[in-house]
Amino acid sequence: MGYSSLPQEINVGSTSIILRLKPGVVLKSPRLVDSHSFAEDIKLSFIVEEKILKILGDHPRIMKFLGTSELPKGLLFVEASAGSLQAYLDRNNESISIACRMKWRTQAAEATQYTHMKGVIHSDLRPENYLLHADANGSLNLYLTDFGGSTCGEIDGGHLPDSGFFDPRKPWESTWDTDIFSLGSIFYTIMTGHWPYKSPGPFDSVEEKCCYDDKVDELFGQGKFPAVLDLAGGGIIQSCWNGEYTDVKDL
């Protein structure tokens, strides 16, 4: 597959690099690392993601998969015009309407309801793994992405959600409940603009992230969660955290 210009790097993660190959098309390419074991983990995540994406097929709430590329190597997707949910909240939280937040909440639930219907547990629901893309009217819609850590039958990405989106009271394994608990924190983040028990904006250092992880794991482990009753749909958030739902369609 050839392209008329050099790919433009638009994001670098711990396991992948996102390159713009041409307008509207991006490549998720494995990141080169020195550690052999980490390189094997990255390789597995790309194998898992491709398999999961083929199981899911096309859906309005899943970022559209365009196939694979050999040179450069990776997975091809439609480019999200507004980037990740996390980055958008960090930049624009004060200007986002309640109606827009409620729409994104509904769309986040729709994405997980669909993946569960297809037998897929995402297992890493966090704001960085949702993308925002404008429709023909300029309205931003939410799309789920990043399935490298997901599970489906014998396919196992071997991942669990980050602190703040995982229930430390539960066993360290992926279940349907894993995603439902995470959705509570996703809804909370959409409504407030920040993670549970965190101030708005990105972490300033690895040390700050580690301190947050320890704090939120301790609080969640004690069954202590942020106050949500004053938030629109706060009861649903609380019920996700309390484990009161067994099916996403009940949210």
mmCIF file of C-alpha atoms in Angstrom:
data_model
loop_
_atom_site.group_PDB
_atom_site.id
_atom_site.type_symbol
_atom_site.label_atom_id
_atom_site.label_comp_id
_atom_site.label_asym_id
_atom_site.label_seq_id
_atom_site.Cartn_x
_atom_site.Cartn_y
_atom_site.Cartn_z
ATOM 1 C CA MET A 1 0.000 0.000 0.000
ATOM 2 C CA GLY A 2 1.628 3.245 -1.080
ATOM 3 C CA TYR A 3 1.150 6.832 0.040
ATOM 4 C CA SER A 4 2.167 10.039 -1.675
ATOM 5 C CA SER A 5 3.849 11.614 1.358
ATOM 6 C CA LEU A 6 5.613 10.551 4.531
ATOM 7 C CA PRO A 7 3.270 9.517 7.357
ATOM 8 C CA GLN A 8 2.686 12.201 9.984
ATOM 9 C CA GLU A 9 3.054 11.132 13.615
ATOM 10 C CA ILE A 10 0.051 12.338 15.605
ATOM 11 C CA ASN A 11 0.250 10.333 18.840
ATOM 12 C CA VAL A 12 2.681 8.098 20.705
ATOM 13 C CA GLY A 13 1.478 5.622 23.325
ATOM 14 C CA SER A 14 3.229 3.019 25.433
ATOM 15 C CA THR A 15 2.623 0.253 22.883
ATOM 16 C CA SER A 16 1.800 2.022 19.616
ATOM 17 C CA ILE A 17 2.369 5.023 17.394
ATOM 18 C CA ILE A 18 -0.500 6.642 15.491
ATOM 19 C CA LEU A 19 0.444 7.922 12.032
ATOM 20 C CA ARG A 20 -1.686 9.905 9.594
ATOM 21 C CA LEU A 21 -1.174 8.244 6.219
ATOM 22 C CA LYS A 22 -3.513 10.511 4.302
ATOM 23 C CA PRO A 23 -6.451 12.782 5.166
ATOM 24 C CA GLY A 24 -8.973 10.769 7.171
ATOM 25 C CA VAL A 25 -6.864 7.605 7.482
ATOM 26 C CA VAL A 26 -4.528 6.692 10.334
ATOM 27 C CA LEU A 27 -2.246 3.752 11.017
ATOM 28 C CA LYS A 28 -1.808 2.240 14.462
ATOM 29 C CA SER A 29 1.704 0.831 14.315
ATOM 30 C CA PRO A 30 3.574 -1.251 16.933
ATOM 31 C CA ARG A 31 6.065 0.776 18.910
ATOM 32 C CA LEU A 32 9.681 -0.423 18.809
ATOM 33 C CA VAL A 33 11.017 -1.214 22.280
ATOM 34 C CA ASP A 34 14.266 -2.653 23.658
ATOM 35 C CA SER A 35 12.680 -5.126 26.068
ATOM 36 C CA HIS A 36 12.038 -8.508 24.412
ATOM 37 C CA SER A 37 9.199 -9.400 26.794
ATOM 38 C CA PHE A 38 7.494 -6.034 26.258
ATOM 39 C CA ALA A 39 7.915 -6.416 22.496
ATOM 40 C CA GLU A 40 6.161 -9.788 22.729
ATOM 41 C CA ASP A 41 3.345 -8.185 24.742
ATOM 42 C CA ILE A 42 2.940 -5.520 22.055
ATOM 43 C CA LYS A 43 2.921 -8.158 19.317
ATOM 44 C CA LEU A 44 0.197 -10.079 21.170
ATOM 45 C CA SER A 45 -1.915 -6.939 21.620
ATOM 46 C CA PHE A 46 -1.902 -6.286 17.866
ATOM 47 C CA ILE A 47 -2.795 -9.909 17.096
ATOM 48 C CA VAL A 48 -5.638 -9.752 19.623
ATOM 49 C CA GLU A 49 -6.908 -6.394 18.386
ATOM 50 C CA GLU A 50 -7.089 -7.512 14.758
ATOM 51 C CA LYS A 51 -9.011 -10.653 15.747
ATOM 52 C CA ILE A 52 -11.420 -8.695 17.952
ATOM 53 C CA LEU A 53 -12.042 -6.050 15.293
ATOM 54 C CA LYS A 54 -12.939 -8.751 12.775
ATOM 55 C CA ILE A 55 -15.374 -10.274 15.284
ATOM 56 C CA LEU A 56 -16.997 -6.891 15.917
ATOM 57 C CA GLY A 57 -17.258 -5.800 12.284
ATOM 58 C CA ASP A 58 -18.814 -2.420 11.484
ATOM 59 C CA HIS A 59 -20.895 -0.678 14.133
ATOM 60 C CA PRO A 60 -21.831 3.001 14.625
ATOM 61 C CA ARG A 61 -20.111 3.129 18.043
ATOM 62 C CA ILE A 62 -16.870 1.339 17.105
ATOM 63 C CA MET A 63 -14.151 3.358 15.335
ATOM 64 C CA LYS A 64 -14.149 2.071 11.770
ATOM 65 C CA PHE A 65 -11.438 -0.499 11.024
ATOM 66 C CA LEU A 66 -10.124 -0.281 7.455
ATOM 67 C CA GLY A 67 -7.921 -3.371 7.440
ATOM 68 C CA THR A 68 -4.205 -3.998 7.825
ATOM 69 C CA SER A 69 -1.073 -2.506 6.297
ATOM 70 C CA GLU A 70 2.236 -4.294 5.735
ATOM 71 C CA LEU A 71 4.411 -1.291 4.874
ATOM 72 C CA PRO A 72 4.281 0.476 7.189
ATOM 73 C CA LYS A 73 2.967 -2.364 9.373
ATOM 74 C CA GLY A 74 -0.127 -1.932 11.510
ATOM 75 C CA LEU A 75 -3.890 -1.485 11.675
ATOM 76 C CA LEU A 76 -5.755 1.090 9.583
ATOM 77 C CA PHE A 77 -8.615 3.204 10.912
ATOM 78 C CA VAL A 78 -10.727 6.199 10.009
ATOM 79 C CA GLU A 79 -9.165 9.203 11.756
ATOM 80 C CA ALA A 80 -11.182 10.724 14.594
ATOM 81 C CA SER A 81 -11.528 14.428 13.826
ATOM 82 C CA ALA A 82 -11.496 15.571 17.484
ATOM 83 C CA GLY A 83 -9.063 13.045 18.977
ATOM 84 C CA SER A 84 -9.560 11.167 22.226
ATOM 85 C CA LEU A 85 -12.290 11.849 24.757
ATOM 86 C CA GLN A 86 -9.624 12.431 27.414
ATOM 87 C CA ALA A 87 -7.753 15.060 25.400
ATOM 88 C CA TYR A 88 -10.999 16.794 24.449
ATOM 89 C CA LEU A 89 -12.167 16.968 28.067
ATOM 90 C CA ASP A 90 -8.782 18.337 29.143
ATOM 91 C CA ARG A 91 -9.022 21.130 26.561
ATOM 92 C CA ASN A 92 -12.726 21.939 26.446
ATOM 93 C CA ASN A 93 -14.443 20.779 29.626
ATOM 94 C CA GLU A 94 -15.929 24.153 30.568
ATOM 95 C CA SER A 95 -17.689 24.549 27.218
ATOM 96 C CA ILE A 96 -19.308 21.093 26.919
ATOM 97 C CA SER A 97 -23.084 21.136 27.400
ATOM 98 C CA ILE A 98 -24.990 18.726 29.627
ATOM 99 C CA ALA A 99 -26.894 17.510 26.560
ATOM 100 C CA CYS A 100 -23.628 16.639 24.828
ATOM 101 C CA ARG A 101 -22.306 14.842 27.906
ATOM 102 C CA MET A 102 -25.495 12.809 28.197
ATOM 103 C CA LYS A 103 -25.272 11.872 24.519
ATOM 104 C CA TRP A 104 -21.696 10.642 24.974
ATOM 105 C CA ARG A 105 -22.730 8.624 28.025
ATOM 106 C CA THR A 106 -25.448 6.929 26.008
ATOM 107 C CA GLN A 107 -23.016 6.248 23.180
ATOM 108 C CA ALA A 108 -20.427 4.785 25.580
ATOM 109 C CA ALA A 109 -23.082 2.408 26.920
ATOM 110 C CA GLU A 110 -24.195 1.508 23.375
ATOM 111 C CA ALA A 111 -20.625 0.586 22.447
ATOM 112 C CA THR A 112 -20.246 -1.757 25.411
ATOM 113 C CA GLN A 113 -23.703 -3.245 24.953
ATOM 114 C CA TYR A 114 -22.696 -4.138 21.388
ATOM 115 C CA THR A 115 -19.277 -5.567 22.294
ATOM 116 C CA HIS A 116 -20.859 -7.710 25.013
ATOM 117 C CA MET A 117 -23.493 -8.922 22.564
ATOM 118 C CA LYS A 118 -20.611 -10.053 20.320
ATOM 119 C CA GLY A 119 -18.958 -11.833 23.246
ATOM 120 C CA VAL A 120 -16.184 -9.267 23.701
ATOM 121 C CA ILE A 121 -15.054 -7.843 27.049
ATOM 122 C CA HIS A 122 -13.059 -4.681 26.342
ATOM 123 C CA SER A 123 -11.284 -4.806 29.709
ATOM 124 C CA ASP A 124 -9.596 -1.403 29.364
ATOM 125 C CA LEU A 125 -12.368 1.180 29.315
ATOM 126 C CA ARG A 126 -10.861 4.606 30.035
ATOM 127 C CA PRO A 127 -11.259 8.038 28.424
ATOM 128 C CA GLU A 128 -8.159 7.632 26.215
ATOM 129 C CA ASN A 129 -9.811 4.648 24.543
ATOM 130 C CA TYR A 130 -12.823 6.591 23.297
ATOM 131 C CA LEU A 131 -12.521 8.835 20.252
ATOM 132 C CA LEU A 132 -14.633 11.796 19.159
ATOM 133 C CA HIS A 133 -15.495 12.289 15.508
ATOM 134 C CA ALA A 134 -17.718 14.913 13.895
ATOM 135 C CA ASP A 135 -20.630 13.875 11.705
ATOM 136 C CA ALA A 136 -21.818 15.743 8.606
ATOM 137 C CA ASN A 137 -23.561 18.306 10.824
ATOM 138 C CA GLY A 138 -20.458 18.949 12.922
ATOM 139 C CA SER A 139 -21.853 17.127 15.962
ATOM 140 C CA LEU A 140 -19.237 15.139 17.903
ATOM 141 C CA ASN A 141 -20.011 11.480 18.479
ATOM 142 C CA LEU A 142 -18.251 8.936 20.680
ATOM 143 C CA TYR A 143 -16.505 5.812 19.372
ATOM 144 C CA LEU A 144 -14.828 2.969 21.252
ATOM 145 C CA THR A 145 -11.343 1.868 20.195
ATOM 146 C CA ASP A 146 -8.209 0.004 21.355
ATOM 147 C CA PHE A 147 -9.117 -3.676 21.706
ATOM 148 C CA GLY A 148 -5.595 -5.030 22.197
ATOM 149 C CA GLY A 149 -6.293 -5.995 25.807
ATOM 150 C CA SER A 150 -9.745 -7.438 25.203
ATOM 151 C CA THR A 151 -11.012 -10.969 25.723
ATOM 152 C CA CYS A 152 -13.444 -13.084 23.707
ATOM 153 C CA GLY A 153 -13.648 -16.804 24.336
ATOM 154 C CA GLU A 154 -10.126 -18.191 23.932
ATOM 155 C CA ILE A 155 -8.791 -14.819 22.733
ATOM 156 C CA ASP A 156 -7.214 -13.142 25.755
ATOM 157 C CA GLY A 157 -5.427 -9.807 25.640
ATOM 158 C CA GLY A 158 -4.441 -10.276 29.268
ATOM 159 C CA HIS A 159 -5.333 -6.760 30.356
ATOM 160 C CA LEU A 160 -7.307 -5.088 33.136
ATOM 161 C CA PRO A 161 -8.466 -1.469 33.451
ATOM 162 C CA ASP A 162 -6.383 1.290 35.030
ATOM 163 C CA SER A 163 -6.888 2.308 38.651
ATOM 164 C CA GLY A 164 -9.986 4.457 38.909
ATOM 165 C CA PHE A 165 -11.731 2.285 36.322
ATOM 166 C CA PHE A 166 -11.222 -1.106 38.004
ATOM 167 C CA ASP A 167 -12.842 -2.526 41.132
ATOM 168 C CA PRO A 168 -9.983 -3.710 43.399
ATOM 169 C CA ARG A 169 -12.505 -5.650 45.488
ATOM 170 C CA LYS A 170 -12.934 -8.120 42.630
ATOM 171 C CA PRO A 171 -10.594 -10.901 41.413
ATOM 172 C CA TRP A 172 -7.945 -9.909 38.878
ATOM 173 C CA GLU A 173 -9.788 -11.290 35.871
ATOM 174 C CA SER A 174 -11.841 -9.906 32.996
ATOM 175 C CA THR A 175 -15.598 -10.382 33.301
ATOM 176 C CA TRP A 176 -18.677 -8.590 32.007
ATOM 177 C CA ASP A 177 -18.761 -6.835 35.388
ATOM 178 C CA THR A 178 -15.274 -5.440 34.713
ATOM 179 C CA ASP A 179 -16.620 -3.318 31.855
ATOM 180 C CA ILE A 180 -19.779 -2.303 33.715
ATOM 181 C CA PHE A 181 -17.799 -1.016 36.699
ATOM 182 C CA SER A 182 -15.503 0.871 34.312
ATOM 183 C CA LEU A 183 -18.528 2.469 32.657
ATOM 184 C CA GLY A 184 -19.448 4.027 36.003
ATOM 185 C CA SER A 185 -16.097 5.815 36.029
ATOM 186 C CA ILE A 186 -16.402 6.679 32.329
ATOM 187 C CA PHE A 187 -19.811 8.262 32.968
ATOM 188 C CA TYR A 188 -18.380 10.130 35.966
ATOM 189 C CA THR A 189 -15.476 11.445 33.888
ATOM 190 C CA ILE A 190 -17.767 12.544 31.068
ATOM 191 C CA MET A 191 -20.024 14.418 33.493
ATOM 192 C CA THR A 192 -17.263 16.076 35.561
ATOM 193 C CA GLY A 193 -14.321 16.296 33.167
ATOM 194 C CA HIS A 194 -11.978 14.403 35.492
ATOM 195 C CA TRP A 195 -11.334 10.904 36.829
ATOM 196 C CA PRO A 196 -12.735 9.811 40.213
ATOM 197 C CA TYR A 197 -10.767 11.403 43.067
ATOM 198 C CA LYS A 198 -8.562 13.326 40.614
ATOM 199 C CA SER A 199 -8.254 16.998 39.772
ATOM 200 C CA PRO A 200 -8.853 18.014 36.127
ATOM 201 C CA GLY A 201 -6.048 17.824 33.594
ATOM 202 C CA PRO A 202 -3.308 15.318 32.772
ATOM 203 C CA PHE A 203 -0.866 13.885 35.284
ATOM 204 C CA ASP A 204 2.322 15.935 35.608
ATOM 205 C CA SER A 205 4.599 12.962 36.273
ATOM 206 C CA VAL A 206 4.780 9.188 36.620
ATOM 207 C CA GLU A 207 5.085 9.695 40.371
ATOM 208 C CA GLU A 208 1.812 11.636 40.467
ATOM 209 C CA LYS A 209 0.078 8.861 38.501
ATOM 210 C CA CYS A 210 1.425 6.207 40.903
ATOM 211 C CA CYS A 211 0.228 8.203 43.921
ATOM 212 C CA TYR A 212 -3.204 8.527 42.341
ATOM 213 C CA ASP A 213 -3.344 4.793 41.653
ATOM 214 C CA ASP A 214 -2.553 3.976 45.282
ATOM 215 C CA LYS A 215 -5.090 6.467 46.621
ATOM 216 C CA VAL A 216 -8.001 5.499 44.398
ATOM 217 C CA ASP A 217 -7.356 1.774 44.808
ATOM 218 C CA GLU A 218 -7.458 2.187 48.584
ATOM 219 C CA LEU A 219 -10.690 4.193 48.495
ATOM 220 C CA PHE A 220 -12.426 1.949 45.954
ATOM 221 C CA GLY A 221 -11.233 -1.082 47.905
ATOM 222 C CA GLN A 222 -13.104 0.296 50.927
ATOM 223 C CA GLY A 223 -16.229 0.846 48.832
ATOM 224 C CA LYS A 224 -15.766 4.629 48.969
ATOM 225 C CA PHE A 225 -16.669 6.561 45.822
ATOM 226 C CA PRO A 226 -17.060 10.245 44.902
ATOM 227 C CA ALA A 227 -20.431 11.869 45.592
ATOM 228 C CA VAL A 228 -22.563 11.620 42.464
ATOM 229 C CA LEU A 229 -26.154 12.280 43.492
ATOM 230 C CA ASP A 230 -25.952 15.897 42.302
ATOM 231 C CA LEU A 231 -24.808 14.772 38.841
ATOM 232 C CA ALA A 232 -27.293 14.063 36.053
ATOM 233 C CA GLY A 233 -27.656 10.290 36.030
ATOM 234 C CA GLY A 234 -25.640 10.024 39.233
ATOM 235 C CA GLY A 235 -27.684 7.089 40.467
ATOM 236 C CA ILE A 236 -26.618 5.039 37.445
ATOM 237 C CA ILE A 237 -22.958 5.839 38.116
ATOM 238 C CA GLN A 238 -23.305 4.752 41.738
ATOM 239 C CA SER A 239 -25.081 1.549 40.735
ATOM 240 C CA CYS A 240 -22.284 0.672 38.283
ATOM 241 C CA TRP A 241 -19.745 1.088 41.084
ATOM 242 C CA ASN A 242 -21.923 -0.881 43.510
ATOM 243 C CA GLY A 243 -22.204 -3.832 41.120
ATOM 244 C CA GLU A 244 -25.984 -3.560 40.848
ATOM 245 C CA TYR A 245 -26.095 -4.181 37.081
ATOM 246 C CA THR A 246 -25.450 -7.507 35.386
ATOM 247 C CA ASP A 247 -26.241 -6.353 31.839
ATOM 248 C CA VAL A 248 -25.325 -3.088 30.104
ATOM 249 C CA LYS A 249 -28.786 -2.843 28.549
ATOM 250 C CA ASP A 250 -30.171 -2.204 32.050
ATOM 251 C CA LEU A 251 -28.179 1.015 32.491
#
